[in-house]
Coordinates of C-alpha atoms (C1' of nucleotides) in Angstrom, one line a residue:
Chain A
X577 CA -16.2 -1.1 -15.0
X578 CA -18.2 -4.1 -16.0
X579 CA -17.7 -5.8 -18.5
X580 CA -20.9 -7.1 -20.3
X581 CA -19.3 -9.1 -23.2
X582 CA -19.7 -12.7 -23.2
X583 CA -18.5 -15.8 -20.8
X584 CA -18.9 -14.9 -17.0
X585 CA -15.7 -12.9 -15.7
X586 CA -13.2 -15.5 -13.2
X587 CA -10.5 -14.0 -12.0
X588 CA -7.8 -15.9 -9.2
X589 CA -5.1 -14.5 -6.8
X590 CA -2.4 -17.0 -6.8
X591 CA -0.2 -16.5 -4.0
X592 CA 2.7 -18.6 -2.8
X593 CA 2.7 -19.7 0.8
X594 CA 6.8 -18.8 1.3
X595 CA 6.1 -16.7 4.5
X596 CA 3.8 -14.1 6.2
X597 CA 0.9 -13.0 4.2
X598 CA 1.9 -9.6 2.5
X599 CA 0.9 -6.5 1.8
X600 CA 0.6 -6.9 -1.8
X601 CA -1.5 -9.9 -1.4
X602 CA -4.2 -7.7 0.1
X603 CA -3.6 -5.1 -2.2
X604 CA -4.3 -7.5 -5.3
X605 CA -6.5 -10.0 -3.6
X606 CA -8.6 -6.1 -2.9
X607 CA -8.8 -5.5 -6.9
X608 CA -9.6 -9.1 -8.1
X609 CA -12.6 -8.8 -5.7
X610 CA -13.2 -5.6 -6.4
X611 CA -13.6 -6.6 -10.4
X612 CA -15.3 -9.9 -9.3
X613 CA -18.1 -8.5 -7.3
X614 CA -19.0 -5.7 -10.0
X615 CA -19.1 -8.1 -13.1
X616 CA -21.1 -10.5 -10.4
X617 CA -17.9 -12.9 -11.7
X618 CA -15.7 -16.0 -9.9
X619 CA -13.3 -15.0 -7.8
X620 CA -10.7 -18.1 -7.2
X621 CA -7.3 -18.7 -4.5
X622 CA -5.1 -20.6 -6.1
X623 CA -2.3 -21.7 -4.0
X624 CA 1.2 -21.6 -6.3
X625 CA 3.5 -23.8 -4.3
X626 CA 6.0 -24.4 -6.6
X627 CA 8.9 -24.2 -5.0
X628 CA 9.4 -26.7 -2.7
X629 CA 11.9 -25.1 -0.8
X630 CA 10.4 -22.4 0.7
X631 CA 6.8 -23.5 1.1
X632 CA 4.9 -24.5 3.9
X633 CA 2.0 -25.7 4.8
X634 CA 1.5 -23.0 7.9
X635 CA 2.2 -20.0 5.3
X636 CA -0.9 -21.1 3.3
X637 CA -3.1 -21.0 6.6
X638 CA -1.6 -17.6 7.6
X639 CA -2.9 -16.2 3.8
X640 CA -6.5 -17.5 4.8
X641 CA -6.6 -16.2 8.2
X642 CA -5.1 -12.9 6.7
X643 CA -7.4 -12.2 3.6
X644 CA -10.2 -13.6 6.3
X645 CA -9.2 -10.6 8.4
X646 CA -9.6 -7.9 5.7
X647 CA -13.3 -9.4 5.2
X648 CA -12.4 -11.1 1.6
X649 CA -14.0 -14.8 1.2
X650 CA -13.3 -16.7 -2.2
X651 CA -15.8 -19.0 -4.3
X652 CA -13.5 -21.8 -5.3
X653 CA -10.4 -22.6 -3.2
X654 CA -7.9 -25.2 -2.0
X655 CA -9.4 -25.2 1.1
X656 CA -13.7 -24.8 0.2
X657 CA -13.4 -26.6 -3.3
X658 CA -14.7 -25.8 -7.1
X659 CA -15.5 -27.0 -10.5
X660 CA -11.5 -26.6 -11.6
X661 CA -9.3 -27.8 -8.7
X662 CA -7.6 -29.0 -7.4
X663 CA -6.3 -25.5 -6.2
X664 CA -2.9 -26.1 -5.3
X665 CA -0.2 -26.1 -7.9
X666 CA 1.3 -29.5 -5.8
X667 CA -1.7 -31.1 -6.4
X668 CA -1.8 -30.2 -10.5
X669 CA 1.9 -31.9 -11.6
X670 CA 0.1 -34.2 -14.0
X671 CA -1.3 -31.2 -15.8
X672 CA 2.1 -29.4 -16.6
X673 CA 3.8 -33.0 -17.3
X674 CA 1.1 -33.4 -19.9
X675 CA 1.7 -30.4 -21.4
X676 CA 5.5 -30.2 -21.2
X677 CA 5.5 -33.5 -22.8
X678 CA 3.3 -32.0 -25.9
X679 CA 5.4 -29.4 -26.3
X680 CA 8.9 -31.8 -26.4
X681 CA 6.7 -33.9 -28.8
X682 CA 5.9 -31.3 -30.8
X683 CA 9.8 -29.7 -30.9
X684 CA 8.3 -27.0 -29.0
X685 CA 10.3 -27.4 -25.9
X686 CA 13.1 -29.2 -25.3
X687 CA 15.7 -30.8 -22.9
X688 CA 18.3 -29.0 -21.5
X689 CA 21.0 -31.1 -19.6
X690 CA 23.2 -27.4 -18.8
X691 CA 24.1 -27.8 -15.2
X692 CA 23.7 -24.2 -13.2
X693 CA 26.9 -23.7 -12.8
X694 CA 27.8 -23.7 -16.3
X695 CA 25.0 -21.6 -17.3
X696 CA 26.3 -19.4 -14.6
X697 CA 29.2 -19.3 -16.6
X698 CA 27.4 -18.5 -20.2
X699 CA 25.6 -15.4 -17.9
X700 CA 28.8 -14.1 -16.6
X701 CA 30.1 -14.5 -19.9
X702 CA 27.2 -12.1 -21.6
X703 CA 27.9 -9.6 -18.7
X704 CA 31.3 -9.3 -19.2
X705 CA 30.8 -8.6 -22.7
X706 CA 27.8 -5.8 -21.6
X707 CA 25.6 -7.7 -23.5
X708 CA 22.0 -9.1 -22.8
X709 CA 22.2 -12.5 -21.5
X710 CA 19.9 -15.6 -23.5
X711 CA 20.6 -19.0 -23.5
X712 CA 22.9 -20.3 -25.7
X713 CA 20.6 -23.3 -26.8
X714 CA 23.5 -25.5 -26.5
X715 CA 21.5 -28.2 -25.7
X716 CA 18.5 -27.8 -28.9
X717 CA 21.4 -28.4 -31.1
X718 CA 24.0 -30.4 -29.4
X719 CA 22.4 -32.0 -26.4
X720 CA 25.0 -34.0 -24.4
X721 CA 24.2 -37.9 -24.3
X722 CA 26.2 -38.9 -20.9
X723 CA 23.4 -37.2 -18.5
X724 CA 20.5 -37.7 -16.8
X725 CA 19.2 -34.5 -14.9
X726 CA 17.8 -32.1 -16.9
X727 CA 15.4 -29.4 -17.4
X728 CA 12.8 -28.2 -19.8
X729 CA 13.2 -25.2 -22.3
X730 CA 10.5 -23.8 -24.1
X731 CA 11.9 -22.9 -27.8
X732 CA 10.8 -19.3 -28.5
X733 CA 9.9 -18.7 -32.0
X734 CA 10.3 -15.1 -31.6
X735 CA 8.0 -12.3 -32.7
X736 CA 5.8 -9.7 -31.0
X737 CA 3.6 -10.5 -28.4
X738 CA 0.9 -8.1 -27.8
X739 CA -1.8 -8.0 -25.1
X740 CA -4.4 -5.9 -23.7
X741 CA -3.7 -4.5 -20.0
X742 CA -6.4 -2.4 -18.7
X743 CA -4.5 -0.5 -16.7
X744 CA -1.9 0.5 -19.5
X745 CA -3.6 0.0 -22.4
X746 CA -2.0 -2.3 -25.5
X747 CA 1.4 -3.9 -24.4
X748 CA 3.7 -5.1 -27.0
X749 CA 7.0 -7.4 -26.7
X750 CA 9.6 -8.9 -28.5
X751 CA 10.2 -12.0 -28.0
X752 CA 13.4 -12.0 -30.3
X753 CA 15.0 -10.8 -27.4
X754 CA 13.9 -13.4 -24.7
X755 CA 16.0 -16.8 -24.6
X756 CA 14.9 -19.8 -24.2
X757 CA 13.5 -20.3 -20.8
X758 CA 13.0 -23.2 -18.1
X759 CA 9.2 -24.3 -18.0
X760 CA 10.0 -27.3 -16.1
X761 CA 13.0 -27.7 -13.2
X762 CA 15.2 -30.6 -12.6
X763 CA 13.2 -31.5 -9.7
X764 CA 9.9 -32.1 -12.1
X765 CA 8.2 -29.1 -10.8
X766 CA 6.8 -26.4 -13.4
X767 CA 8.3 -22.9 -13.3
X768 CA 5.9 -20.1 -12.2
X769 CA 5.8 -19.2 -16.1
X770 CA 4.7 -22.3 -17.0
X771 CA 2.1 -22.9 -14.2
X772 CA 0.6 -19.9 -14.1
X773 CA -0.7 -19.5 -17.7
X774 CA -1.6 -23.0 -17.3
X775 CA -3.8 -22.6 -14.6
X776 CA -5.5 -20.0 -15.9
X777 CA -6.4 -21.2 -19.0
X778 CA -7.6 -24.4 -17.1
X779 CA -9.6 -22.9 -14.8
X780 CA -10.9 -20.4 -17.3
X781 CA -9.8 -17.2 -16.0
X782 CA -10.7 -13.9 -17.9
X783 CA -9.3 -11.3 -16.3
X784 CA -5.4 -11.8 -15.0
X785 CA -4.9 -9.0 -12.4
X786 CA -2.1 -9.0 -10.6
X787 CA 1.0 -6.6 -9.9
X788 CA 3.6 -5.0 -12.2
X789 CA 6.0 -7.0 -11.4
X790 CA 4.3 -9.6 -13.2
X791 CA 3.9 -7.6 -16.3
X792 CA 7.5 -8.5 -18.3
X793 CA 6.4 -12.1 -17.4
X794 CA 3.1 -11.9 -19.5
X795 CA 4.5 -12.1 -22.7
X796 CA 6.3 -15.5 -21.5
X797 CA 3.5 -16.5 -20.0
X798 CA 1.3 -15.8 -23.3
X799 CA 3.8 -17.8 -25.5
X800 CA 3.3 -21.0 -23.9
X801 CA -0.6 -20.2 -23.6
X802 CA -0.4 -19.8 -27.6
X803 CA 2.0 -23.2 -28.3
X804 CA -0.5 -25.4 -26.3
X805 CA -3.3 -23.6 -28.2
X806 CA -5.3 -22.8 -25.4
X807 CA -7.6 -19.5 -24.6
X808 CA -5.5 -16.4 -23.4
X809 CA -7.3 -14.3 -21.2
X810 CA -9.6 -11.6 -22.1
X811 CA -7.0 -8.9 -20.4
X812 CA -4.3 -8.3 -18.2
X813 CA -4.1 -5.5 -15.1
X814 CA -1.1 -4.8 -13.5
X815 CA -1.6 -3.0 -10.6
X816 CA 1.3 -0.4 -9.2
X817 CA 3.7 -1.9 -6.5
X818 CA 3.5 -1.1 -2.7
X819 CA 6.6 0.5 -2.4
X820 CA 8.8 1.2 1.2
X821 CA 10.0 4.2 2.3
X822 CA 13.3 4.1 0.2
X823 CA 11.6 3.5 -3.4
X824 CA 12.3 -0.2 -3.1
X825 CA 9.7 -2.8 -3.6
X826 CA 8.3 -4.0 -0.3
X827 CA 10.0 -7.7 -0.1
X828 CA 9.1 -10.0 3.1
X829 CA 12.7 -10.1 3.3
X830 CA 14.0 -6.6 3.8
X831 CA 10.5 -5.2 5.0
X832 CA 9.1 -6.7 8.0
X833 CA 6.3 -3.8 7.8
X834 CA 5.3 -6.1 4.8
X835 CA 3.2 -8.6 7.0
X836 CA -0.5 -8.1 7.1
X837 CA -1.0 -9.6 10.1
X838 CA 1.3 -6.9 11.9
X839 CA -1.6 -4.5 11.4
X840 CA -4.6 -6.8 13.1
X841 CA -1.9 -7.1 15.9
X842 CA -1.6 -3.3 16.3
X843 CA -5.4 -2.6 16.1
X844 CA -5.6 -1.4 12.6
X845 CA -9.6 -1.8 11.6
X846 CA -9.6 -4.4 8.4
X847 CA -11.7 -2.0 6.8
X848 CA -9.4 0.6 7.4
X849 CA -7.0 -0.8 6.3
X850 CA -9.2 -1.9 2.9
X851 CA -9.6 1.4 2.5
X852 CA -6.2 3.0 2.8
X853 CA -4.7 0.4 0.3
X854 CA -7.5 1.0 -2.3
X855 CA -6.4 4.8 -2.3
X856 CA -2.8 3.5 -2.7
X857 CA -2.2 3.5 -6.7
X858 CA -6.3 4.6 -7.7
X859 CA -8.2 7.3 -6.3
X860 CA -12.0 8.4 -7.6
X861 CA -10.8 11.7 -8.9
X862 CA -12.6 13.6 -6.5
X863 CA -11.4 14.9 -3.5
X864 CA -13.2 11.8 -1.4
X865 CA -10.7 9.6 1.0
X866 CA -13.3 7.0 3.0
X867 CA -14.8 4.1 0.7
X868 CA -16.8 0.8 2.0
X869 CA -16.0 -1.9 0.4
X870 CA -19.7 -1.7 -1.3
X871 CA -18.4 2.4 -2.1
X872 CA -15.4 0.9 -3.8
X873 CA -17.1 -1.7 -5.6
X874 CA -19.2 1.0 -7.4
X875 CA -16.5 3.4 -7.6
X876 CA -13.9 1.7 -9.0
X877 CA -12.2 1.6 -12.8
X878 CA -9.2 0.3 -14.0
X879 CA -8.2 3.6 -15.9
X880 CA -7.9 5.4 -12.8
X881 CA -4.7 3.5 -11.5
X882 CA -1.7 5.0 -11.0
X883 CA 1.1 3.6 -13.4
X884 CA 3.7 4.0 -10.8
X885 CA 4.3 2.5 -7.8
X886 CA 3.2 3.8 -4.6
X887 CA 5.0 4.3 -1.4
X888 CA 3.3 3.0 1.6
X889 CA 2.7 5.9 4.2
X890 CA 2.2 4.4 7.8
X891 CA 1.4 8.3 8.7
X892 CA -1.6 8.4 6.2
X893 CA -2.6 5.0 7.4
X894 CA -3.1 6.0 10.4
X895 CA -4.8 9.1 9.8
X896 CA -7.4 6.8 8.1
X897 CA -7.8 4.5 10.8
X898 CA -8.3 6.9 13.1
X899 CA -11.4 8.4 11.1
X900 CA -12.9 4.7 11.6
X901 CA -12.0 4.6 15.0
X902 CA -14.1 7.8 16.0
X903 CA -17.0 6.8 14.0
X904 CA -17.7 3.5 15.6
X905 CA -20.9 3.0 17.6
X906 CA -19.5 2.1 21.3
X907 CA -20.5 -0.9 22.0
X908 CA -18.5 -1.8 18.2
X909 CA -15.7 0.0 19.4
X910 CA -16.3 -2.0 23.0
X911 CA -16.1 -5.5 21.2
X912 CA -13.0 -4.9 18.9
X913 CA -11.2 -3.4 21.9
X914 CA -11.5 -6.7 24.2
X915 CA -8.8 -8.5 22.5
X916 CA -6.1 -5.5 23.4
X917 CA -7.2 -5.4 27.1
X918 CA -7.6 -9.0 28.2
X919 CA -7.4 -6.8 31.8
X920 CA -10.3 -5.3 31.7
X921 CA -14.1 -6.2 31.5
X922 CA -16.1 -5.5 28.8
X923 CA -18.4 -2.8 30.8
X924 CA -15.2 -1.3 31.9
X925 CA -14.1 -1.1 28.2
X926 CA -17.9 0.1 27.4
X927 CA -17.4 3.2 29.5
X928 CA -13.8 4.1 28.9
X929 CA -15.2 3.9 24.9
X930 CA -16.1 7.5 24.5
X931 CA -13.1 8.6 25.8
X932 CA -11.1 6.4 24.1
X933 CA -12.6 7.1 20.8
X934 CA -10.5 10.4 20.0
X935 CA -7.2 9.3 21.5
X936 CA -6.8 6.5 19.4
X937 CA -5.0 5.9 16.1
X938 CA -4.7 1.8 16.5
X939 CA -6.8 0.1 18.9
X940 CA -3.1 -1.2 20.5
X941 CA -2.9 2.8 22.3
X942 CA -5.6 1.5 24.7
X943 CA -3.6 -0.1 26.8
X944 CA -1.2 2.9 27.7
X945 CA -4.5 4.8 28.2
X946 CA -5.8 2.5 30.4
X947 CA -3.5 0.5 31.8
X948 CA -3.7 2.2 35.2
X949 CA -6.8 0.1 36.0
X950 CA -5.1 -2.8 36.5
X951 CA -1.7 -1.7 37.4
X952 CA -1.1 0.0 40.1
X953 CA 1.3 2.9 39.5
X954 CA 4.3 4.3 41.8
X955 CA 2.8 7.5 44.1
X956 CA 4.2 10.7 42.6
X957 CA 6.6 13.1 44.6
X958 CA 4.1 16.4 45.0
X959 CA 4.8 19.7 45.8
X960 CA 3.6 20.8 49.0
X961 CA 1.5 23.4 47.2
X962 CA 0.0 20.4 44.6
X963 CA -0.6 18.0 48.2
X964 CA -2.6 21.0 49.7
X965 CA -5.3 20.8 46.4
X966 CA -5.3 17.2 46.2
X967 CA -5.9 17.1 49.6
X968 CA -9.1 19.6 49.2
X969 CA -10.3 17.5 46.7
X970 CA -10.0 14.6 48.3
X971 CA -12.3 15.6 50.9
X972 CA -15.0 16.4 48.2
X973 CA -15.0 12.9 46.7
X974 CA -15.1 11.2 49.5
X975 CA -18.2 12.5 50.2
X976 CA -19.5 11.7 46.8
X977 CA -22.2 9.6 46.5
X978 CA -23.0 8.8 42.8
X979 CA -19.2 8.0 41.4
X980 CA -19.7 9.0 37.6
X981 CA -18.2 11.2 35.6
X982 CA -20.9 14.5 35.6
X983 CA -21.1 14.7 39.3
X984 CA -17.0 13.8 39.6
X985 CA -16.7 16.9 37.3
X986 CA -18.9 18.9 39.2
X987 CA -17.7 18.5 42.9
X988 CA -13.9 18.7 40.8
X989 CA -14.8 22.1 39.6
X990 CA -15.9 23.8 42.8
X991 CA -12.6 23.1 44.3
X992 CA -10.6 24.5 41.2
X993 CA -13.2 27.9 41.9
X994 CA -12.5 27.8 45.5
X995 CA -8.2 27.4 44.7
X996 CA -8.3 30.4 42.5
X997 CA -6.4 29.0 39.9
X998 CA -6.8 26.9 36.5
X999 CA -8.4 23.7 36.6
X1000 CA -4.9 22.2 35.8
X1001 CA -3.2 23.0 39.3
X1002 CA -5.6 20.4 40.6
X1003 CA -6.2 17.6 37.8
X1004 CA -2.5 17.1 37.0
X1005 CA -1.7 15.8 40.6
X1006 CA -4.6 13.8 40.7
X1007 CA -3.9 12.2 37.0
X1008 CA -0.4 11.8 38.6
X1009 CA -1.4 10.0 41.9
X1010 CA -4.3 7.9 40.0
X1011 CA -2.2 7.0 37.0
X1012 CA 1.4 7.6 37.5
X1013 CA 1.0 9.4 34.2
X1014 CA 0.5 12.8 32.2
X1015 CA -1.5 11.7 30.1
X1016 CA -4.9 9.7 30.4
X1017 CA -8.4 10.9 29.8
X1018 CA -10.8 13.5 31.1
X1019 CA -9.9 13.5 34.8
X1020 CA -13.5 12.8 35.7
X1021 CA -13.4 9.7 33.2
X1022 CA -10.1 9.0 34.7
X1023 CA -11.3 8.5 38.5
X1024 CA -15.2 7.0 37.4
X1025 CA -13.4 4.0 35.5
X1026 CA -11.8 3.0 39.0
X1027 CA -13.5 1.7 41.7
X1028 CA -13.7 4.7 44.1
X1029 CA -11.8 2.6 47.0
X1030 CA -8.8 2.2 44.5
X1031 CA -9.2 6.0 43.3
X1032 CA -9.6 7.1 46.7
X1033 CA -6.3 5.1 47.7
X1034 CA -3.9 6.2 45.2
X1035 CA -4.9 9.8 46.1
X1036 CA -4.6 9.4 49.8
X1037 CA -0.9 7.6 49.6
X1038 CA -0.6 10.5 47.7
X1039 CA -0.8 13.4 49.9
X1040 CA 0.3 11.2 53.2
Chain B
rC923 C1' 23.5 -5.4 -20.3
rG924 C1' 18.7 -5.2 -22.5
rA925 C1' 13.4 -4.7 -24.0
rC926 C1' 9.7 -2.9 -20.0
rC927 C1' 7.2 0.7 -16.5
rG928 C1' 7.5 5.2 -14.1
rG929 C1' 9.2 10.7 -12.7
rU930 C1' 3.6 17.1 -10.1
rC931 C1' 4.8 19.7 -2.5
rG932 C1' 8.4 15.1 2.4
rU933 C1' 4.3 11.2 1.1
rC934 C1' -0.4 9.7 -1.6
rU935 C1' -2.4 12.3 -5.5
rA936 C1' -5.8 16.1 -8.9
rG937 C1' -4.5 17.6 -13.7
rU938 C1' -5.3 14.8 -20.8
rG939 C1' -3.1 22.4 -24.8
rG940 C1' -5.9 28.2 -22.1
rA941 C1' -10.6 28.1 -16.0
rC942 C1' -3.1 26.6 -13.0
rU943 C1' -1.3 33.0 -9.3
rA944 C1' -0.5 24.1 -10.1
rG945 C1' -6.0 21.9 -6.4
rG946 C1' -6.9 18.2 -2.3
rA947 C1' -5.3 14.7 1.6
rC948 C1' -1.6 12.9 5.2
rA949 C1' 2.6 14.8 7.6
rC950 C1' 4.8 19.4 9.5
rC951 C1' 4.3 24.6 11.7
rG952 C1' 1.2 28.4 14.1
rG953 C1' -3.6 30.0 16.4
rC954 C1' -8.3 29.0 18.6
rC955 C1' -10.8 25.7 22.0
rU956 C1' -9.3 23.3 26.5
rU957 C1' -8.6 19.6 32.3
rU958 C1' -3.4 16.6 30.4
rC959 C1' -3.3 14.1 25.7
rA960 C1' -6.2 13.9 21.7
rA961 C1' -10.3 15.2 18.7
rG962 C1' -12.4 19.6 16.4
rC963 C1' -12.1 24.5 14.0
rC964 C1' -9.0 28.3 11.6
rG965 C1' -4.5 29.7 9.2
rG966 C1' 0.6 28.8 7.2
rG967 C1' 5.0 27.0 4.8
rA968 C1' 5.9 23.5 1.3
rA969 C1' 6.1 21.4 -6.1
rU970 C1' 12.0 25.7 -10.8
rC971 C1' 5.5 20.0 -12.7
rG972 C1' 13.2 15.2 -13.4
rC973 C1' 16.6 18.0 -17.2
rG974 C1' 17.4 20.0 -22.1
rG975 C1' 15.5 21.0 -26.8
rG976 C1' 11.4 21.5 -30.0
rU977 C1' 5.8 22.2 -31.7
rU978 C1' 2.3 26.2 -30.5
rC979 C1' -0.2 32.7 -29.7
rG980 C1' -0.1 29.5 -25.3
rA981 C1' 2.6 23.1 -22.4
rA982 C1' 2.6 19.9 -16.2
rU983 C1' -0.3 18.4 -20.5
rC984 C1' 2.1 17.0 -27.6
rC985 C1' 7.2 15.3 -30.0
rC986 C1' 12.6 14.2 -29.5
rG987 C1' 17.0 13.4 -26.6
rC988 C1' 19.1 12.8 -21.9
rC989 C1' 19.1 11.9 -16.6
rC990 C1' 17.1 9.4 -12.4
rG991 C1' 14.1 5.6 -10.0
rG992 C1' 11.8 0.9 -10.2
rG993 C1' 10.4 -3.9 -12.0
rC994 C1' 12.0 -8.1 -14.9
rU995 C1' 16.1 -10.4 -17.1
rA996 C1' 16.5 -17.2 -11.5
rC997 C1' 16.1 -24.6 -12.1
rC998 C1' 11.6 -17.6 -6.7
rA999 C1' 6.8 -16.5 -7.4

RNA sequence: CGACCGGUCGUCUAGUGGACUAGGACACCGGCCUUUCAAGCCGGGAAUCGCGGGUUCGAAUCCCGCCCGGGCUACCA
């Protein structure tokens, strides 16, 4: 969906650094790229730090290393620069003291000296009464004169607001119905209402796309952007929320499963994981489910997202990530594998790989697979009947020359023919006296990723 | 409370008045394969299209009402 008309598309992702990097960063961060790359347009970070009580500085690294991760790199940034910074809402008070200081002079804002607790009272007031809750403007017509503190109001001069979101088509408000609300707190620092539209009309965004939550906030946002008479963006999008299991949106506080970075941890692939949350809330309308980035970028429209929001399915993502697992090259799967078996050496890894490949879901499983190699597991009580075919086996492989898989398999299989029974009556012993487990791969995998001393050892204190 | 956004299998979704006996994917169940577990292949169950009214020869699709869910209504963003 590019947009050819006029000035070169910038859009921003504006993310405030109040804990782990979430889901719904990568989801939106994902789209604003996704626009960005196809209208060869700006794509900006903006850091929103606003609220002094909750940020810190470590959050805002942990949203770089995150986004990094999933493969997304921004052209203007607190952290790399641009024509419009700085990029970090701290750095920017000036800007919104400017402007909230036109808008007092111009009687479009105003003080308000209300202290929370009594406008705690006015909302528990309108509640009681089951009515909709607006300021009372107590303090535009009868400010108090024996305080100090105080906050901003805008004045809302009421009215529709309308606005193009390309995801829902024309919006319209009424901002009869709004109240006067805070643009600036007590402490000095802007509210995210006032910032934001600020910002963007600074820094010359075109394109605000962000998620729905942020849609009743638009027409707020586009009052102020009309008082100060700046620009208002071309458009809105506002992408459907990543929802949890129970319908709820997914909130860093009640949803740990929220943080990105518990995915890289597990051995999700980042472009799996691209891919699985561009399929959450759009699809291409054909019966496709795998998309490079590059696909997406070509496929891609606004007009096919889903108005709803979307419940996140760690089932589905998984599905999806094992389809990237199996088609990696080995040596790829090799490399991204290291960091989950610091045990092991990376020719080790190397020849486990093909084995590996179709047991996986997250690159984390590795380790029970494998674990065997450097661990040395308990010997397993055997049947005298199971000690008897070990024990015949045994003797093949230790005369085995070439330990490798093909001729493991092959001197394996002409004991099973000469027991007269299924293959199984022999390899589950063995799998138990190598790896103290059931499960593991392809017996002859299983004994040619040991050293044949070690293999060798396990099944002799096996059948002693 | 209110203006706002939604409501198709458990989940993600296709569907824009007749091709819908509502399609696909994940999950689930069964079979095949088989050296355990996977992967692969084949098959199966699963949606009164939130409910009730209209409009129409005909509605998942259009209109109205209702119900349910969500988001917002913060000196959070």
């Amino acid at each position: 969906m590019a947009v050819s008309d006029s000035p070169q598309v910038r859009v921003r992702i504006a993310p405030s650094p109040t804990g782990f990097a979430h889901l719904g960063t990568a989801s939106t961060t994902l789209y604003n790229v996704l626009f960005a790359r196809v209208n060869s347009g700006t794509f900006t970070l903006r850091i929103d730090d606003t609220d002094i009580e909750r940020n810190r500085e470590e959050y805002e690294r942990l949203i770089y290393e995150a986004l990094h991760w999933l493969g997304f790199e921004w052209d203007e940034g607190p952290d790399k620069g641009g024509p419009y910074g700085p990029y970090r809402q701290s750095e920017r008070l000036d800007l919104y003291r400017e402007a909230a200081a036109k808008l007092i002079g111009e009687s479009k804002a105003y003080r308000c000296y209300c202290t929370p607790e009594e406008l705690d009272a006015e909302r528990k007031q309108a509640q009681a009464e089951h009515r909709p809750y607006v300021y009372s403007r107590r303090c535009l017509t009868n400010p108090p004169t024996d305080r100090t503190v105080f906050t901003v109001r805008f004045h809302v001069p009421g009215g529709e607001v309308k606005f193009t979101d390309m995801v829902r088509g024309e919006m319209t408000f009424d901002s009869d119905l709004f109240g006067d609300f805070i643009i600036v707190k007590s402490d000095g620092y802007p509210t995210y209402n006032f910032a934001s539209p600020l910002d963007d009309a600074a820094m010359q965004i075109t394109h605000v796309i962000r998620g729905e939550e942020h849609l009743p906030n638009t027409p707020y946002q586009l009052l102020v952007v009309d008082a100060l008479g700046y620009a208002r963006p071309q458009a809105f999008a506002h992408m459907p929320l990543i929802l949890a299991p129970d319908g709820s949106k997914l909130s860093k506080r009640k949803h740990p499963e929220a943080n990105l970075m518990l995915y890289r941890e597990q051995g999700y692939l980042p472009e799996a994981m691209v891919n699985y949350l561009a399929l959450l809330g759009w699809n291409p309308g054909t019966e496709r489910e795998t998309f490079t980035l590059d696909e997406l970028v070509a496929e891609f429209t606004f007009d096919r997202v889903q108005h709803g929001g979307a419940r996140f399915d760690r089932k589905k993502l998984d599905w999806i990530n094992g389809e990237y697992i199996r088609s990696l090259e080995d040596d790829d799967l090799t490399a991204r594998l290291k960091t989950f078996l610091p045990d092991l050496d990376e020719a080790t890894i190397e020849r486990a790989a093909p084995a590996l490949k179709t047991r996986l879901r997250v690159l984390g499983e590795a380790k029970a697979l494998l674990e065997y190699l450097w661990a040395d597991p308990p010997a397993p009580e055997l049947s005298p009947e199971d000690r008897q075919r070990v024990k015949a086996a045994a003797v093949a492989l230790s005369l085995l020359q070439e330990w490798e898989p093909v001729p493991i398999h092959d001197v394996l299989m002409q004991v099973v023919e000469s027991s007269g029974l299924g293959p199984n009556a022999t390899f589950m012993p063995i799998r138990l006296a190598v790896t103290g487990k059931k499960i593991s791969p392809p017996i002859d995998y299983t004994l040619a990723l040991l050293p044949k001393d070690v293999a060798m050892a396990r099944i002799a204190r096996a059948i002693q």
